[in-house]
Amino acid sequence: MKRRTMLKIGLGGVGAAALGAGGTVGWWWSSADIDTAGRVAFNRRLAIPPLAPAHRDAKGHKVFELRAAPGEHQLRPGRPTATWGINGAYLGPTLRATRGETVRVNVRNGLREPTSLHWHGMHLPARMDGGPHQPVEPGRTWSPTWTIDQPAATLWYHPHPHGETARHVYRGLAGLFILDDPKAKPGGSGGALPNHYGIDDIPVIVQDKRLDDSNQLDESHPRLSEVGLLGDVICVNGTTGPYLPVTTERIRLRLLNASNARTYRFGFTDDRAFALVGTDGGLLPAPHRTTRIQLSPGERAEIVVTLRPGERTVLRSYPPDLGLNFMNNRFSGGDDTMDILELRAARTLKPSPRLPDHLATAPALAARNAAVDRKFEMANFSINGKSMDMRRIDFAVRRDTTEIWEVTAIDENQHNFHVHDVQFQVLSVDGKPPPPELGGWKDTIHTRPGTPYRLALRFADHSDRTMPYMYHCHILYHEDQGLMGQFVVTEPGEKPGSTSGGGHHH
């Protein structure tokens, strides 16, 4: 199932002391990389998360019922793994709603400790966001209500409790939230995107796990890792060794990196090209043909793959381009190769429409050389030298404004950057135009060390002077340790209030 390459490095007493070994050590060895290429037995059919049922209340709102609770899930043969899930033992159903609908989600906590559900990528009022200021106590129900007002996109939901996000997500609390926008259909030359959920439109929730000899989740912190937990077992939609029967010429894979720390660089083992059609916040202007797409934790991508009858190919994660130094790269998963999912085409495939030439039109929020309004420097567990404090509002944004943020990781660790409430546009990367894969709406972006990323963000509505939104690294260990801040959106001339939240990070 796995191969660990053993790396031998010469070190003096200083290096040994840094490892806590004490004394002078000339050589030490450590597990260095993980390589499962060609070693995964794809013998379990990929589970497809069910679409969550919904009903209409007296006001016509679309109502979903979700319950977080402990359970047991068969991650691999042998003893079941103790997990958490939403409306089941592991992960949660896919929520689906249409632009213009008002939704209510009744979130009931069946755990023995507080949790929350954050609607990652959703544009909504801060009090409905599900961040650390909206904890749901055991046995209680939280019922956020909001109106969907953003383009069609693949979003997701996951817990966001103060200082405990990594553990709650790792145990299995996560799911997709798909938005539809029938008035903005892709077009051009009669093309169409695959859109039959579970048939040619497939959720692909990718996570890595580390299991002990009893098949239980190992949640210990690796000694040499600066990013937290990296696993050597891949599960997709909760399935290990998954294969997907394909019955149509083209399939749409909605890729979600729901891992705590691992970055994936997806491609196929036969190096076939695929069409990237969407990113975090919706469709790209046009399909981008490529052979690789890299996703850091929290990022999403929609790709369309074309297959021939009877063929098989494997979706693989190749060593990601993290931009780190040798040691940090190795112990952040930068040298890892991992097989993810096998596609098995039937002998006869149903014809699929060609892809549209045009997918979506996004307004240009700002020019590439627009002046920067705010700078964010990430290092270790802080932003601009400050660690997260629930009682501190870091700044206020005036409603109905567009701001330019410049985000830079200034240390040698792996980071990314996620903003609640809004989708942003990437104006530049190190002063240059962004590559095509960053040409659409984003809410999370990987940040190479020493590289400034300029982002344009539009804060159109949902003002609240006392209830903040978050911005943070989505490496969940970093987030929990304090690499996070909070802001409020205020009315013109209004000053921010104080929050009632409490608690510092360690």
Coordinates of C-alpha atoms in Angstrom, one line a residue:
M1 CA 0.0 0.0 0.0
K2 CA 2.9 2.4 0.7
R3 CA 6.6 2.9 0.3
R4 CA 8.6 5.2 2.6
T5 CA 11.9 6.3 1.3
M6 CA 14.5 6.5 4.1
L7 CA 16.6 9.6 3.9
K8 CA 20.0 9.8 5.6
I9 CA 21.3 13.3 6.4
G10 CA 24.6 14.3 8.1
L11 CA 24.0 16.6 11.0
G12 CA 26.1 18.0 13.8
G13 CA 25.2 18.5 17.4
V14 CA 23.2 21.6 16.6
G15 CA 20.9 19.7 14.3
A16 CA 20.6 16.9 16.9
A17 CA 19.6 19.4 19.6
A18 CA 17.0 20.8 17.3
L19 CA 15.5 17.4 17.1
G20 CA 15.5 17.0 20.9
A21 CA 18.0 14.1 20.7
G22 CA 20.7 15.7 22.9
G23 CA 24.4 15.3 22.4
T24 CA 26.3 15.1 19.1
V25 CA 24.8 13.0 16.4
G26 CA 26.5 12.5 13.1
W27 CA 23.7 10.8 11.2
W28 CA 20.0 10.3 11.6
W29 CA 17.4 8.9 9.5
S30 CA 13.7 9.7 9.1
S31 CA 10.7 8.7 7.0
A32 CA 11.0 11.1 4.2
D33 CA 8.3 10.6 1.5
I34 CA 5.2 8.6 0.7
D35 CA 4.8 6.9 -2.7
T36 CA 1.7 4.8 -3.4
A37 CA 2.0 5.0 -7.2
G38 CA 0.8 1.7 -8.7
R39 CA 0.4 0.2 -5.2
V40 CA -3.3 0.9 -4.5
A41 CA -5.7 -1.9 -5.1
F42 CA -8.7 -0.1 -6.4
N43 CA -11.3 -2.6 -5.2
R44 CA -14.0 -0.5 -3.6
R45 CA -16.7 1.3 -5.6
L46 CA -16.6 5.1 -4.9
A47 CA -19.3 6.2 -2.5
I48 CA -21.4 9.1 -3.7
P49 CA -22.6 11.4 -0.9
P50 CA -26.4 11.5 -1.1
L51 CA -28.2 14.7 -1.9
A52 CA -29.6 16.1 1.4
P53 CA -33.5 16.0 1.4
A54 CA -35.2 19.4 2.0
H55 CA -38.7 20.6 2.7
R56 CA -40.4 24.0 2.4
D57 CA -41.5 25.8 5.5
A58 CA -44.5 28.2 5.8
K59 CA -42.4 31.0 4.3
G60 CA -41.3 29.0 1.3
H61 CA -37.7 28.6 2.6
K62 CA -35.8 25.5 1.7
V63 CA -35.0 23.7 4.9
F64 CA -32.2 21.2 5.5
E65 CA -31.8 19.0 8.6
L66 CA -28.3 18.1 9.7
R67 CA -27.1 16.3 12.8
A68 CA -23.5 15.8 13.8
A69 CA -22.8 12.7 15.8
P70 CA -20.2 10.0 16.5
G71 CA -20.2 6.7 14.5
E72 CA -18.1 4.0 13.0
H73 CA -16.9 3.8 9.5
Q74 CA -15.1 1.1 7.5
L75 CA -12.0 2.9 6.2
R76 CA -10.2 -0.3 5.5
P77 CA -10.6 -4.0 6.2
G78 CA -10.7 -5.1 9.8
R79 CA -12.0 -3.2 12.8
P80 CA -14.2 -0.2 11.9
T81 CA -12.8 3.3 12.6
A82 CA -14.4 5.5 15.2
T83 CA -15.4 8.6 13.3
W84 CA -17.8 11.6 13.3
G85 CA -20.3 12.3 10.7
I86 CA -23.3 14.4 9.7
N87 CA -26.5 12.4 9.1
G88 CA -24.3 9.3 9.0
A89 CA -21.2 7.8 10.4
Y90 CA -18.7 9.8 8.2
L91 CA -18.9 13.0 6.2
G92 CA -22.2 14.5 5.4
P93 CA -24.8 14.7 2.5
T94 CA -24.4 17.2 -0.3
L95 CA -26.6 20.2 0.1
R96 CA -27.9 21.8 -3.1
A97 CA -29.6 25.2 -3.6
T98 CA -30.4 27.6 -6.4
R99 CA -29.5 31.3 -6.6
G100 CA -32.4 33.3 -5.2
E101 CA -33.6 30.6 -2.8
T102 CA -33.7 31.4 0.9
V103 CA -32.4 28.4 2.8
R104 CA -32.5 27.4 6.5
V105 CA -30.2 24.7 7.9
N106 CA -31.1 23.2 11.2
V107 CA -27.8 22.1 12.6
R108 CA -28.2 19.8 15.7
N109 CA -25.1 18.8 17.7
G110 CA -25.2 15.2 18.8
L111 CA -21.6 15.2 20.0
R112 CA -20.4 15.6 23.6
E113 CA -18.6 18.9 22.9
P114 CA -19.4 22.1 21.1
T115 CA -19.0 22.3 17.4
S116 CA -20.1 24.5 14.5
L117 CA -20.7 24.3 10.7
H118 CA -19.1 27.0 8.5
W119 CA -20.4 27.4 5.0
H120 CA -17.0 27.7 3.3
G121 CA -17.1 30.0 0.2
M122 CA -20.7 31.3 0.9
H123 CA -21.7 34.9 0.7
L124 CA -24.0 35.4 3.7
P125 CA -24.4 37.5 6.9
A126 CA -21.7 37.1 9.5
R127 CA -24.2 35.8 12.1
M128 CA -25.0 32.9 9.8
D129 CA -21.4 32.1 8.8
G130 CA -20.8 29.3 11.3
G131 CA -17.4 30.5 12.5
P132 CA -16.0 30.4 16.0
H133 CA -18.6 33.0 17.2
Q134 CA -21.5 30.6 16.4
P135 CA -20.7 27.5 18.5
V136 CA -23.5 24.9 18.8
E137 CA -23.5 23.3 22.3
P138 CA -24.2 19.6 22.8
G139 CA -27.8 18.7 22.3
R140 CA -28.7 22.2 20.9
T141 CA -29.8 23.3 17.4
W142 CA -28.5 26.3 15.5
S143 CA -30.7 27.4 12.5
P144 CA -29.0 29.9 10.2
T145 CA -31.1 31.4 7.4
W146 CA -29.9 33.3 4.4
T147 CA -30.7 33.9 0.7
I148 CA -28.3 32.5 -1.9
D149 CA -26.9 35.3 -4.0
Q150 CA -23.8 34.2 -5.9
P151 CA -22.9 32.3 -9.0
A152 CA -23.1 28.6 -9.5
A153 CA -20.2 27.0 -7.6
T154 CA -18.9 24.0 -5.6
L155 CA -18.7 25.1 -2.0
W156 CA -18.4 23.0 1.2
Y157 CA -19.2 23.0 4.9
H158 CA -17.1 22.0 7.8
P159 CA -16.7 22.8 11.6
H160 CA -15.0 26.0 12.7
P161 CA -14.8 25.8 16.5
H162 CA -12.3 28.0 18.2
G163 CA -9.0 26.1 18.3
E164 CA -10.5 22.7 17.5
T165 CA -11.2 22.9 13.7
A166 CA -8.4 20.4 12.7
R167 CA -9.7 17.7 15.0
H168 CA -13.3 18.0 14.1
V169 CA -12.7 18.0 10.3
Y170 CA -10.2 15.1 10.6
R171 CA -12.8 13.0 12.4
G172 CA -15.2 13.4 9.4
L173 CA -17.4 16.5 9.7
A174 CA -17.5 17.9 6.2
G175 CA -19.7 17.9 3.1
L176 CA -20.3 19.7 -0.2
F177 CA -22.7 22.6 -0.8
I178 CA -23.5 23.0 -4.5
L179 CA -25.0 26.2 -5.8
D180 CA -26.9 26.3 -9.1
D181 CA -27.7 29.4 -11.2
P182 CA -30.0 28.5 -14.1
K183 CA -30.1 32.0 -15.5
A184 CA -26.3 31.9 -16.2
K185 CA -25.9 28.8 -18.2
P186 CA -22.6 28.3 -20.1
G187 CA -23.0 28.6 -23.8
G188 CA -21.4 28.6 -27.2
S189 CA -21.8 26.2 -30.1
G190 CA -24.4 24.1 -28.3
G191 CA -22.0 22.9 -25.7
A192 CA -22.9 21.9 -22.1
L193 CA -21.3 20.8 -18.9
P194 CA -22.0 17.3 -17.4
N195 CA -24.7 18.0 -14.8
H196 CA -26.3 14.7 -13.6
Y197 CA -25.2 14.3 -10.0
G198 CA -23.7 10.9 -9.3
I199 CA -23.7 9.9 -12.9
D200 CA -21.5 12.3 -14.9
D201 CA -21.2 15.0 -12.2
I202 CA -19.2 13.5 -9.4
P203 CA -18.2 14.8 -6.0
V204 CA -14.6 13.9 -5.1
I205 CA -13.8 14.8 -1.5
V206 CA -10.1 13.9 -1.0
Q207 CA -8.7 13.4 2.5
D208 CA -5.6 11.8 3.9
K209 CA -5.6 9.7 7.1
R210 CA -3.1 8.1 9.4
L211 CA -4.4 4.9 11.0
D212 CA -2.9 2.8 13.9
D213 CA -2.7 -1.0 14.0
S214 CA -6.3 -1.1 15.2
N215 CA -7.6 1.0 12.3
Q216 CA -8.2 4.0 14.6
L217 CA -7.4 7.6 13.6
D218 CA -3.9 8.6 14.7
E219 CA -4.3 12.3 15.8
S220 CA -0.8 12.8 17.2
H221 CA 1.3 15.6 15.9
P222 CA 4.3 14.6 13.8
R223 CA 7.6 15.7 15.4
L224 CA 9.2 17.2 12.3
S225 CA 6.0 18.5 10.6
E226 CA 5.4 22.3 10.6
V227 CA 1.9 21.8 9.0
G228 CA 0.4 19.3 11.4
L229 CA -1.0 15.9 10.5
L230 CA -0.2 14.3 7.1
G231 CA -1.6 10.8 6.5
D232 CA -0.5 8.0 4.3
V233 CA -3.9 6.6 3.6
I234 CA -6.1 8.4 1.0
C235 CA -9.9 8.2 1.2
V236 CA -12.3 9.8 -1.4
N237 CA -15.8 10.4 -0.2
G238 CA -14.8 8.2 2.8
T239 CA -13.8 5.3 0.4
T240 CA -10.2 3.9 0.4
G241 CA -9.0 2.3 -2.8
P242 CA -11.9 3.8 -4.8
Y243 CA -12.9 3.1 -8.4
L244 CA -15.6 5.0 -10.3
P245 CA -17.6 3.2 -13.1
V246 CA -17.9 5.7 -16.0
T247 CA -20.9 5.4 -18.3
T248 CA -20.6 8.7 -20.3
E249 CA -18.0 10.1 -22.7
R250 CA -17.3 13.0 -20.4
I251 CA -17.5 13.3 -16.6
R252 CA -17.2 16.3 -14.4
L253 CA -15.2 15.8 -11.2
R254 CA -15.8 18.3 -8.4
L255 CA -12.5 18.1 -6.6
L256 CA -12.3 19.2 -3.0
N257 CA -9.2 19.2 -0.9
A258 CA -10.7 18.5 2.5
S259 CA -7.4 17.4 4.1
N260 CA -6.0 19.1 7.2
A261 CA -2.6 20.0 5.7
R262 CA -1.8 18.1 2.5
T263 CA -1.6 19.9 -0.8
Y264 CA -2.4 17.8 -3.9
R265 CA -1.2 18.2 -7.5
F266 CA -3.8 16.3 -9.4
G267 CA -3.2 14.7 -12.8
F268 CA -3.7 11.4 -14.6
T269 CA -1.2 8.5 -14.8
D270 CA -1.4 8.5 -18.6
D271 CA -0.8 12.3 -18.6
R272 CA -4.1 12.9 -20.4
A273 CA -5.2 16.5 -20.6
F274 CA -8.5 17.6 -19.0
A275 CA -10.5 20.8 -19.0
L276 CA -10.5 22.9 -15.9
V277 CA -13.9 24.6 -15.9
G278 CA -14.3 26.0 -12.4
T279 CA -12.5 27.0 -9.2
D280 CA -13.6 27.9 -5.6
G281 CA -16.3 30.4 -6.4
G282 CA -17.6 29.3 -9.8
L283 CA -16.9 28.7 -13.4
L284 CA -13.9 30.1 -15.3
P285 CA -14.4 32.4 -18.3
A286 CA -13.6 29.5 -20.6
P287 CA -12.3 25.9 -20.2
H288 CA -8.6 25.8 -19.6
R289 CA -6.9 22.7 -21.0
T290 CA -4.2 21.3 -18.7
T291 CA -2.6 18.1 -17.3
R292 CA -2.2 19.3 -13.6
I293 CA -4.2 21.2 -11.1
Q294 CA -2.8 21.9 -7.6
L295 CA -5.1 22.4 -4.6
S296 CA -4.1 23.3 -1.1
P297 CA -6.5 22.6 1.9
G298 CA -9.9 24.1 1.3
E299 CA -9.5 24.8 -2.4
R300 CA -11.8 23.3 -5.0
A301 CA -11.6 22.7 -8.8
E302 CA -14.1 21.4 -11.3
I303 CA -12.5 19.4 -14.1
V304 CA -14.1 17.6 -17.1
V305 CA -12.4 14.4 -18.3
T306 CA -13.0 12.7 -21.6
L307 CA -12.7 8.9 -21.8
R308 CA -12.9 6.2 -24.5
P309 CA -14.9 3.0 -24.2
G310 CA -13.2 0.3 -22.0
E311 CA -10.2 2.3 -20.9
R312 CA -9.0 2.9 -17.3
T313 CA -6.9 5.7 -15.9
V314 CA -5.9 6.7 -12.4
L315 CA -6.2 10.2 -10.8
R316 CA -2.9 10.7 -9.0
S317 CA -1.4 13.4 -6.8
Y318 CA 2.1 14.2 -8.0
P319 CA 4.6 16.0 -5.8
P320 CA 3.2 19.5 -5.3
D321 CA 5.1 22.7 -6.0
L322 CA 5.1 24.3 -2.6
G323 CA 8.1 26.6 -3.1
L324 CA 9.7 25.5 0.2
N325 CA 13.2 24.8 1.2
F326 CA 14.4 21.2 1.1
M327 CA 13.6 20.2 4.7
N328 CA 10.2 21.9 5.0
N329 CA 9.2 20.7 1.6
R330 CA 9.9 17.1 2.5
F331 CA 8.1 17.2 5.8
S332 CA 5.2 19.1 4.4
G333 CA 4.3 16.4 1.8
G334 CA 6.2 18.1 -1.0
D335 CA 7.9 14.9 -2.2
D336 CA 4.8 12.6 -1.9
T337 CA 3.1 10.8 -4.8
M338 CA -0.3 9.3 -4.0
D339 CA -2.8 7.4 -6.1
I340 CA -6.3 8.8 -5.6
L341 CA -9.1 7.3 -7.8
E342 CA -9.4 4.9 -10.7
L343 CA -11.8 5.7 -13.5
R344 CA -13.2 2.7 -15.3
A345 CA -15.0 3.4 -18.6
A346 CA -17.7 1.0 -19.7
R347 CA -17.4 -0.8 -23.0
T348 CA -20.2 1.4 -24.4
L349 CA -20.4 5.1 -23.4
K350 CA -23.3 7.4 -23.7
P351 CA -22.5 10.4 -25.9
S352 CA -21.8 13.7 -24.1
P353 CA -22.2 17.3 -25.5
R354 CA -19.0 19.1 -26.3
L355 CA -17.8 21.7 -23.8
P356 CA -19.1 25.2 -24.1
D357 CA -16.6 27.8 -25.5
H358 CA -17.8 30.3 -22.9
L359 CA -18.5 29.5 -19.3
A360 CA -19.0 32.6 -17.2
T361 CA -18.4 36.3 -17.2
A362 CA -16.9 37.9 -14.1
P363 CA -16.8 41.7 -13.6
A364 CA -13.3 43.1 -13.3
L365 CA -13.2 44.3 -9.8
A366 CA -9.9 46.3 -10.1
A367 CA -6.9 46.9 -12.3
R368 CA -3.8 44.8 -11.8
N369 CA -1.8 47.8 -10.7
A370 CA -4.5 49.2 -8.3
A371 CA -3.2 50.6 -5.0
V372 CA -3.1 48.2 -2.1
D373 CA -5.5 48.9 0.8
R374 CA -4.2 46.3 3.3
K375 CA -1.2 44.1 3.6
F376 CA -1.1 40.7 5.4
E377 CA 2.1 39.0 6.3
M378 CA 1.9 35.4 7.5
A379 CA 4.6 33.9 9.6
N380 CA 4.5 30.9 12.0
F381 CA 1.1 31.3 13.8
S382 CA 0.5 35.0 13.3
I383 CA -0.7 37.5 10.7
N384 CA 1.1 40.9 10.8
G385 CA 2.7 39.8 14.1
K386 CA -0.6 39.1 15.9
S387 CA -2.1 35.8 16.9
M388 CA -5.9 35.3 16.9
D389 CA -7.8 36.9 19.7
M390 CA -11.6 36.3 19.7
R391 CA -12.1 39.6 21.5
R392 CA -10.2 41.7 19.0
I393 CA -11.6 43.0 15.7
D394 CA -8.5 43.6 13.5
F395 CA -10.1 46.1 11.1
A396 CA -13.4 47.2 9.6
V397 CA -14.3 47.3 5.9
R398 CA -16.9 49.8 4.7
R399 CA -19.9 48.3 3.0
D400 CA -20.2 48.8 -0.8
T401 CA -16.5 49.1 -1.3
T402 CA -13.8 47.2 -3.2
E403 CA -10.5 46.6 -1.4
I404 CA -7.1 45.4 -2.6
W405 CA -5.3 43.1 -0.3
E406 CA -1.7 42.0 -0.6
V407 CA -1.0 38.6 1.1
T408 CA 2.6 37.3 1.6
A409 CA 4.0 34.4 3.5
I410 CA 7.2 35.7 5.0
D411 CA 8.5 32.6 6.7
E412 CA 9.6 29.2 5.2
N413 CA 6.5 27.3 6.1
Q414 CA 3.6 26.2 3.9
H415 CA 0.6 28.5 4.1
N416 CA -2.5 29.4 2.3
F417 CA -5.1 32.2 2.8
H418 CA -8.9 32.0 3.1
V419 CA -11.4 34.8 3.5
H420 CA -14.9 34.4 4.8
D421 CA -18.0 36.0 3.1
V422 CA -16.6 37.0 -0.2
Q423 CA -15.0 35.5 -3.3
F424 CA -12.0 37.4 -4.6
Q425 CA -10.2 37.9 -7.8
V426 CA -6.4 37.4 -8.1
L427 CA -4.9 40.5 -9.6
S428 CA -1.3 39.5 -9.6
V429 CA 1.2 36.9 -8.4
D430 CA 4.6 38.5 -7.6
G431 CA 3.6 41.4 -9.7
K432 CA 2.8 39.3 -12.8
P433 CA -0.7 38.4 -14.2
P434 CA -2.1 35.3 -12.6
P435 CA -2.0 31.9 -14.4
P436 CA -5.2 30.7 -16.1
E437 CA -6.1 28.4 -13.1
L438 CA -6.4 31.6 -10.9
G439 CA -8.5 33.5 -13.4
G440 CA -11.8 32.8 -11.8
W441 CA -13.5 33.4 -8.4
K442 CA -11.4 32.2 -5.4
D443 CA -11.8 32.2 -1.6
T444 CA -8.6 30.2 -0.8
I445 CA -5.2 30.6 -2.3
H446 CA -1.9 28.8 -1.8
T447 CA 0.9 31.3 -0.9
R448 CA 4.5 30.5 -1.9
P449 CA 7.0 31.9 0.6
G450 CA 8.2 35.4 -0.2
T451 CA 5.6 35.8 -3.0
P452 CA 3.0 38.6 -2.8
Y453 CA -0.5 37.9 -4.0
R454 CA -2.7 40.8 -4.8
L455 CA -6.5 40.1 -4.3
A456 CA -9.5 42.2 -5.2
L457 CA -12.5 41.8 -2.8
R458 CA -15.9 43.4 -3.1
F459 CA -17.9 43.9 0.1
A460 CA -21.3 44.7 -1.3
D461 CA -23.6 44.1 1.7
H462 CA -24.2 42.2 4.9
S463 CA -22.8 44.8 7.3
D464 CA -22.6 44.1 11.1
R465 CA -20.4 46.2 13.3
T466 CA -20.1 43.6 16.1
M467 CA -20.1 40.2 14.4
P468 CA -16.9 39.5 12.5
Y469 CA -15.8 37.4 9.6
M470 CA -12.6 35.4 9.6
Y471 CA -9.5 35.5 7.4
H472 CA -6.9 32.8 8.1
C473 CA -4.5 30.1 6.9
H474 CA -6.5 27.0 6.0
I475 CA -3.7 24.7 7.1
L476 CA -5.9 23.7 10.0
Y477 CA -3.1 23.2 12.5
H478 CA -1.9 26.8 11.7
E479 CA -5.5 28.1 12.1
D480 CA -6.0 26.4 15.4
Q481 CA -2.7 27.8 16.7
G482 CA -3.7 31.3 15.9
L483 CA -2.9 32.2 12.3
M484 CA -6.2 33.9 11.9
G485 CA -7.8 37.4 12.3
Q486 CA -11.2 38.9 12.1
F487 CA -12.9 41.9 10.4
V488 CA -16.3 43.5 10.3
V489 CA -18.2 45.1 7.5
T490 CA -19.7 48.5 8.6
E491 CA -22.0 51.1 7.2
P492 CA -20.4 54.3 5.9
G493 CA -19.3 56.4 8.9
E494 CA -20.0 53.6 11.4
K495 CA -17.4 52.5 13.8
P496 CA -16.8 48.8 14.7
G497 CA -18.2 47.5 18.0
S498 CA -16.7 45.0 20.3
T499 CA -17.3 41.2 20.1
S500 CA -18.5 39.1 22.9
G501 CA -16.2 36.2 21.9
G502 CA -13.3 35.2 24.2
G503 CA -10.2 33.2 24.3
H504 CA -6.7 33.5 23.0
H505 CA -4.8 30.8 21.1
H506 CA -1.7 29.3 22.6

